[in-house]
């Protein structure tokens, strides 16, 4: 007989479901499932999810976080790539979540979220965490907030500011669309199986308007070129893209390096190179 729908998954109930469906976690899909109820409730609380909120969960796995979101009264759409998990997930969530079997790197976000503002809450697979976050910021303006659990180093890069070692291309990309901050860390012991790394919780809140309206394609091309040679001065790293006169117009000293420029300065440089109008 199938057990009644659990409130939240525990290690015992997760192992029971895995055994019943003959499932082994796929390491290549980053399948480390959360089995600690306090961690789940903390993530849901930090996400600020309230009853009736529309939430997208990426990689629901066997429903650890999905159940926490449902407990808070969210309307959950969950996007899971591993088709083996769809049936157990549907059983565990009692059909209360909308479950889509799709790749978060390829799915058309506008059809997933429609016109309604959504919060993304996810324990992201390590190998696609950064591109998934950047893709959502780029392509899904309906996603206004995110609370994501990622590998700590990835979280530090997403939330870093200029001058820090972690500051790089993802930091500027996130900073263009949103503000990001680390709001917690999570130890390996809350997962099954346990990963070798510590995880971080990152809150990302989309800006109402970008720092400066510039052409993001030009901006991100400059950022890639600048950080591609991060030890060089901007004058040298961007020599084939930016003239001295453009650096001067942007009031940026060409002897500085990519890692020293904040998002507003990157935007000024973009505007000098390729004015919008
Ligand atoms: N949310 C569950 C939890 O917290 O226990 C599982 C999290 S587990 C770290 C990552 C999940 O993302 C797995 O279920 C994996 O199959 C799924 N996944 C991996 N790559 C994906 C992709 N490209 N699109 C959608 N889901 C993906």
CSV table of C-alpha atoms and ligand atoms in Angstrom, one decimal:
chain,number,residue,atom,x,y,z
A,1,UNK,CA,0.0,0.0,0.0
A,2,UNK,CA,1.3,3.5,-0.9
A,3,UNK,CA,1.9,5.7,2.2
A,4,UNK,CA,-0.1,8.8,2.7
A,5,UNK,CA,1.4,12.0,1.3
A,6,UNK,CA,4.3,13.0,3.7
A,7,UNK,CA,4.4,16.6,5.1
A,8,UNK,CA,8.1,16.8,4.4
A,9,UNK,CA,10.6,14.1,3.3
A,10,UNK,CA,13.0,12.6,5.8
A,11,UNK,CA,16.0,10.4,5.2
A,12,UNK,CA,13.9,7.4,5.9
A,13,UNK,CA,11.0,8.3,3.6
A,14,UNK,CA,13.4,9.3,0.8
A,15,UNK,CA,15.3,6.0,1.0
A,16,UNK,CA,12.0,4.1,1.0
A,17,UNK,CA,10.8,5.9,-2.2
A,18,UNK,CA,14.2,5.3,-3.9
A,19,UNK,CA,14.1,1.6,-3.0
A,20,UNK,CA,10.5,1.2,-4.1
A,21,UNK,CA,11.2,2.8,-7.5
A,22,UNK,CA,14.7,1.2,-7.8
A,23,UNK,CA,16.4,4.6,-8.1
A,24,UNK,CA,20.0,5.5,-7.7
A,25,UNK,CA,21.0,9.1,-7.6
A,26,UNK,CA,22.7,10.4,-10.8
A,27,UNK,CA,25.8,12.2,-9.9
A,28,UNK,CA,26.1,13.8,-13.4
A,29,UNK,CA,22.7,15.5,-12.7
A,30,UNK,CA,23.8,16.8,-9.3
A,31,UNK,CA,21.3,14.6,-7.5
A,32,UNK,CA,22.0,15.4,-3.8
A,33,UNK,CA,18.6,15.4,-2.1
A,34,UNK,CA,17.9,17.4,1.0
A,35,UNK,CA,16.7,15.2,3.8
A,36,UNK,CA,16.6,17.8,6.7
A,37,UNK,CA,13.3,19.4,7.5
A,38,UNK,CA,14.8,22.4,9.2
A,39,UNK,CA,16.9,23.2,6.1
A,40,UNK,CA,13.8,23.0,3.9
A,41,UNK,CA,11.8,25.3,6.2
A,42,UNK,CA,14.7,27.7,6.3
A,43,UNK,CA,15.0,27.9,2.5
A,44,UNK,CA,11.2,28.5,2.2
A,45,UNK,CA,11.3,31.2,4.9
A,46,UNK,CA,14.4,33.0,3.3
A,47,UNK,CA,12.6,32.8,-0.1
A,48,UNK,CA,9.8,34.9,1.5
A,49,UNK,CA,7.2,32.6,-0.1
A,50,UNK,CA,3.7,33.3,1.0
A,51,UNK,CA,0.4,31.5,0.4
A,52,UNK,CA,-0.8,31.9,-3.1
A,53,UNK,CA,2.6,32.9,-4.5
A,54,UNK,CA,3.6,31.5,-7.9
A,55,UNK,CA,6.9,29.6,-7.5
A,56,UNK,CA,9.1,27.9,-10.1
A,57,UNK,CA,11.3,25.1,-8.7
A,58,UNK,CA,14.1,23.9,-10.9
A,59,UNK,CA,15.2,20.3,-10.3
A,60,UNK,CA,12.6,19.2,-7.7
A,61,UNK,CA,14.2,15.7,-7.5
A,62,UNK,CA,12.0,13.6,-5.2
A,63,UNK,CA,10.2,16.6,-3.8
A,64,UNK,CA,12.1,17.6,-0.7
A,65,UNK,CA,11.8,21.3,-1.4
A,66,UNK,CA,8.5,21.0,-3.3
A,67,UNK,CA,6.7,19.7,-0.2
A,68,UNK,CA,8.1,22.7,1.8
A,69,UNK,CA,6.9,25.1,-0.8
A,70,UNK,CA,3.4,23.4,-0.9
A,71,UNK,CA,3.3,23.5,2.9
A,72,UNK,CA,3.8,27.3,2.7
A,73,UNK,CA,0.8,27.5,0.3
A,74,UNK,CA,2.7,28.2,-2.9
A,75,UNK,CA,1.5,27.4,-6.4
A,76,UNK,CA,4.5,25.4,-7.6
A,77,UNK,CA,5.6,24.6,-11.1
A,78,UNK,CA,8.6,22.2,-11.0
A,79,UNK,CA,10.9,21.6,-14.0
A,80,UNK,CA,12.8,18.3,-13.7
A,81,UNK,CA,15.1,16.8,-16.4
A,82,UNK,CA,15.2,13.3,-15.1
A,83,UNK,CA,12.1,11.4,-16.3
A,84,UNK,CA,12.6,8.6,-13.8
A,85,UNK,CA,11.6,11.0,-11.1
A,86,UNK,CA,8.4,12.2,-12.5
A,87,UNK,CA,6.2,9.4,-11.3
A,88,UNK,CA,7.5,9.2,-7.7
A,89,UNK,CA,7.5,13.0,-7.6
A,90,UNK,CA,3.8,13.1,-8.6
A,91,UNK,CA,3.0,10.5,-6.0
A,92,UNK,CA,4.9,12.3,-3.2
A,93,UNK,CA,3.4,15.7,-4.0
A,94,UNK,CA,-0.1,14.2,-4.4
A,95,UNK,CA,-0.6,15.9,-7.7
A,96,UNK,CA,-0.5,19.4,-6.0
A,97,UNK,CA,2.4,20.7,-8.1
A,98,UNK,CA,2.5,21.3,-11.8
A,99,UNK,CA,5.4,19.1,-12.9
A,100,UNK,CA,7.2,19.6,-16.2
A,101,UNK,CA,9.7,17.1,-17.6
A,102,UNK,CA,12.2,19.5,-19.2
A,103,UNK,CA,15.7,20.8,-19.3
A,104,UNK,CA,16.0,24.1,-17.4
A,105,UNK,CA,18.7,25.1,-20.0
A,106,UNK,CA,16.3,24.7,-22.9
A,107,UNK,CA,12.8,25.2,-21.7
A,108,UNK,CA,10.9,28.2,-23.0
A,109,UNK,CA,10.5,30.2,-19.8
A,110,UNK,CA,7.8,32.5,-21.1
A,111,UNK,CA,5.5,29.5,-21.6
A,112,UNK,CA,6.4,28.1,-18.2
A,113,UNK,CA,5.6,31.3,-16.2
A,114,UNK,CA,3.2,33.2,-18.5
A,115,UNK,CA,2.6,36.8,-17.5
A,116,UNK,CA,2.5,36.3,-13.8
A,117,UNK,CA,5.4,37.3,-11.5
A,118,UNK,CA,7.2,34.3,-10.1
A,119,UNK,CA,9.8,33.5,-7.5
A,120,UNK,CA,12.3,30.8,-8.3
A,121,UNK,CA,13.3,28.6,-5.4
A,122,UNK,CA,15.7,25.8,-6.1
A,123,UNK,CA,18.5,23.6,-4.9
A,124,UNK,CA,20.3,23.8,-8.2
A,125,UNK,CA,22.4,21.0,-9.8
A,126,UNK,CA,26.1,22.1,-9.6
A,127,UNK,CA,26.9,21.8,-13.3
A,128,UNK,CA,24.2,24.2,-14.6
A,129,UNK,CA,23.6,26.5,-11.6
A,130,UNK,CA,25.3,29.6,-13.0
A,131,UNK,CA,24.0,29.3,-16.6
A,132,UNK,CA,20.4,28.6,-15.3
A,133,UNK,CA,20.5,31.7,-13.1
A,134,UNK,CA,21.8,33.9,-15.9
A,135,UNK,CA,19.4,32.5,-18.4
A,136,UNK,CA,16.5,33.3,-16.1
A,137,UNK,CA,17.7,36.8,-15.6
A,138,UNK,CA,18.2,37.3,-19.3
A,139,UNK,CA,15.0,35.6,-20.6
A,140,UNK,CA,12.4,35.6,-17.9
A,141,UNK,CA,11.5,39.1,-16.6
A,142,UNK,CA,8.5,37.5,-14.9
A,143,UNK,CA,11.0,36.0,-12.4
A,144,UNK,CA,11.4,38.8,-10.0
A,145,UNK,CA,13.1,37.0,-7.1
A,146,UNK,CA,15.2,33.9,-6.6
A,147,UNK,CA,16.4,32.0,-3.6
A,148,UNK,CA,18.9,29.4,-4.8
A,149,UNK,CA,21.1,26.9,-3.1
A,150,UNK,CA,24.4,26.4,-4.9
A,151,UNK,CA,27.9,25.3,-4.2
A,152,UNK,CA,29.5,27.9,-1.9
A,153,UNK,CA,32.1,29.1,-4.5
A,154,UNK,CA,29.4,29.5,-7.1
A,155,UNK,CA,27.3,31.5,-4.6
A,156,UNK,CA,30.3,33.7,-3.8
A,157,UNK,CA,30.8,34.4,-7.5
A,158,UNK,CA,27.1,35.3,-8.1
A,159,UNK,CA,27.1,37.8,-5.2
A,160,UNK,CA,30.6,39.2,-5.4
A,161,UNK,CA,31.4,42.9,-5.8
A,162,UNK,CA,34.4,44.6,-7.4
A,163,UNK,CA,37.8,44.1,-5.9
A,164,UNK,CA,37.1,40.6,-4.5
A,165,UNK,CA,38.7,37.5,-5.9
A,166,UNK,CA,35.3,36.0,-6.6
A,167,UNK,CA,34.2,38.9,-8.8
A,168,UNK,CA,34.0,37.9,-12.4
A,169,UNK,CA,31.7,37.6,-15.4
A,170,UNK,CA,28.7,36.0,-13.6
A,171,UNK,CA,28.9,38.7,-10.9
A,172,UNK,CA,28.6,41.5,-13.4
A,173,UNK,CA,25.9,39.7,-15.3
A,174,UNK,CA,23.9,39.2,-12.2
A,175,UNK,CA,24.6,42.7,-11.0
A,176,UNK,CA,23.3,44.2,-14.3
A,177,UNK,CA,19.8,42.7,-13.8
A,178,UNK,CA,19.6,42.3,-10.0
A,179,UNK,CA,21.0,42.6,-6.6
A,180,UNK,CA,22.4,39.4,-5.0
A,181,UNK,CA,23.6,38.5,-1.6
A,182,UNK,CA,24.6,35.4,0.3
A,183,UNK,CA,22.0,34.7,3.0
A,184,UNK,CA,23.3,31.4,4.5
A,185,UNK,CA,25.4,28.3,4.2
A,186,UNK,CA,24.3,24.7,4.4
A,187,UNK,CA,26.5,21.8,5.4
A,188,UNK,CA,26.9,18.5,3.5
A,189,UNK,CA,25.2,16.5,6.2
A,190,UNK,CA,21.7,17.6,5.2
A,191,UNK,CA,21.9,15.8,1.9
A,192,UNK,CA,21.6,12.3,0.6
A,193,UNK,CA,24.1,11.4,-0.8
A,194,UNK,CA,26.4,13.9,0.9
A,195,UNK,CA,28.3,16.2,-1.5
A,196,UNK,CA,32.0,17.0,-0.9
A,197,UNK,CA,31.3,20.7,-0.8
A,198,UNK,CA,29.5,23.3,1.4
A,199,UNK,CA,26.5,24.9,-0.2
A,200,UNK,CA,25.4,28.6,0.0
A,201,UNK,CA,22.0,30.2,-0.2
A,202,UNK,CA,21.8,33.2,-2.5
A,203,UNK,CA,19.0,35.7,-2.7
A,204,UNK,CA,18.7,37.5,-6.0
A,205,UNK,CA,16.2,40.3,-6.4
A,206,UNK,CA,15.6,41.7,-9.9
A,207,UNK,CA,16.0,45.4,-10.3
A,208,UNK,CA,13.0,47.3,-11.5
A,209,UNK,CA,15.3,48.9,-14.1
A,210,UNK,CA,18.8,47.9,-15.1
A,211,UNK,CA,21.6,50.0,-13.6
A,212,UNK,CA,21.8,51.9,-16.9
A,213,UNK,CA,19.9,51.0,-20.0
A,214,UNK,CA,22.6,49.7,-22.4
A,215,UNK,CA,22.8,47.0,-25.0
A,216,UNK,CA,23.4,43.9,-22.9
A,217,UNK,CA,25.1,42.2,-25.9
A,218,UNK,CA,27.8,44.9,-26.1
A,219,UNK,CA,28.1,45.0,-22.3
A,220,UNK,CA,28.6,41.3,-21.9
A,221,UNK,CA,31.0,41.2,-24.9
A,222,UNK,CA,33.2,43.8,-23.1
A,223,UNK,CA,32.9,42.1,-19.8
A,224,UNK,CA,34.0,38.7,-21.3
A,225,UNK,CA,36.9,40.3,-23.1
A,226,UNK,CA,38.0,42.3,-19.9
A,227,UNK,CA,37.8,39.3,-17.6
A,228,UNK,CA,39.3,37.0,-20.2
A,229,UNK,CA,42.5,38.8,-19.5
A,230,UNK,CA,41.9,39.9,-16.0
A,231,UNK,CA,45.5,40.5,-15.1
A,232,UNK,CA,45.9,43.0,-18.0
A,233,UNK,CA,44.9,46.7,-17.9
A,234,UNK,CA,41.7,47.6,-19.5
A,235,UNK,CA,43.5,49.5,-22.2
A,236,UNK,CA,45.4,46.3,-23.2
A,237,UNK,CA,42.6,43.7,-22.6
A,238,UNK,CA,40.0,45.8,-24.5
A,239,UNK,CA,42.4,47.4,-27.0
A,240,UNK,CA,40.6,46.0,-30.1
A,241,UNK,CA,37.2,47.0,-28.8
A,242,UNK,CA,37.6,50.3,-27.0
A,243,UNK,CA,39.6,53.5,-27.9
A,244,UNK,CA,41.3,55.7,-25.5
A,245,UNK,CA,38.8,58.4,-26.3
A,246,UNK,CA,35.9,56.1,-25.4
A,247,UNK,CA,37.6,55.2,-22.1
A,248,UNK,CA,38.0,58.9,-21.4
A,249,UNK,CA,34.4,59.6,-22.3
A,250,UNK,CA,33.3,57.0,-19.8
A,251,UNK,CA,35.7,58.5,-17.2
A,252,UNK,CA,37.5,55.2,-16.8
A,253,UNK,CA,41.2,55.1,-16.3
A,254,UNK,CA,42.6,52.6,-18.9
A,255,UNK,CA,45.3,51.5,-16.4
A,256,UNK,CA,42.6,49.9,-14.2
A,257,UNK,CA,41.7,46.2,-14.5
A,258,UNK,CA,38.3,44.5,-15.2
A,259,UNK,CA,38.0,43.2,-11.7
A,260,UNK,CA,38.0,46.8,-10.4
A,261,UNK,CA,35.0,48.1,-12.3
A,262,UNK,CA,31.6,48.0,-10.8
A,263,UNK,CA,28.4,47.4,-12.9
A,264,UNK,CA,27.7,51.1,-13.3
A,265,UNK,CA,31.2,51.7,-14.7
A,266,UNK,CA,30.9,48.7,-17.1
A,267,UNK,CA,27.6,50.3,-18.3
A,268,UNK,CA,29.3,53.7,-18.8
A,269,UNK,CA,31.9,52.1,-20.9
A,270,UNK,CA,29.3,50.2,-22.9
A,271,UNK,CA,27.4,53.5,-23.5
A,272,UNK,CA,30.7,55.2,-24.7
A,273,UNK,CA,31.4,52.3,-27.1
A,274,UNK,CA,27.9,51.8,-28.4
A,275,UNK,CA,25.4,54.6,-27.4
A,276,UNK,CA,21.8,53.6,-27.3
A,277,UNK,CA,19.6,55.9,-29.4
B,1,LIG,N1,15.2,19.8,-5.1
B,1,LIG,C1,15.7,18.5,-4.7
B,1,LIG,C2,16.2,18.6,-3.3
B,1,LIG,O1,16.4,19.7,-2.8
B,1,LIG,O2,16.3,17.5,-2.7
B,1,LIG,C3,16.8,18.0,-5.7
B,1,LIG,C4,17.9,18.9,-5.9
B,1,LIG,S1,19.3,18.1,-6.7
B,1,LIG,C5,20.6,19.1,-6.1
B,1,LIG,C6,19.2,18.8,-8.4
B,1,LIG,C7,18.0,18.3,-9.2
B,1,LIG,O3,18.1,19.0,-10.5
B,1,LIG,C8,18.0,16.8,-9.6
B,1,LIG,O4,16.7,16.3,-9.3
B,1,LIG,C9,18.3,16.8,-11.1
B,1,LIG,O5,17.8,15.7,-11.7
B,1,LIG,C10,17.8,18.1,-11.5
B,1,LIG,N2,18.4,18.6,-12.8
B,1,LIG,C11,19.7,18.5,-13.1
B,1,LIG,N3,19.9,19.1,-14.3
B,1,LIG,C12,18.8,19.7,-14.6
B,1,LIG,C13,18.3,20.5,-15.7
B,1,LIG,N4,19.2,20.9,-16.7
B,1,LIG,N5,17.0,20.9,-15.8
B,1,LIG,C14,16.1,20.5,-14.8
B,1,LIG,N6,16.5,19.8,-13.8
B,1,LIG,C15,17.8,19.4,-13.7
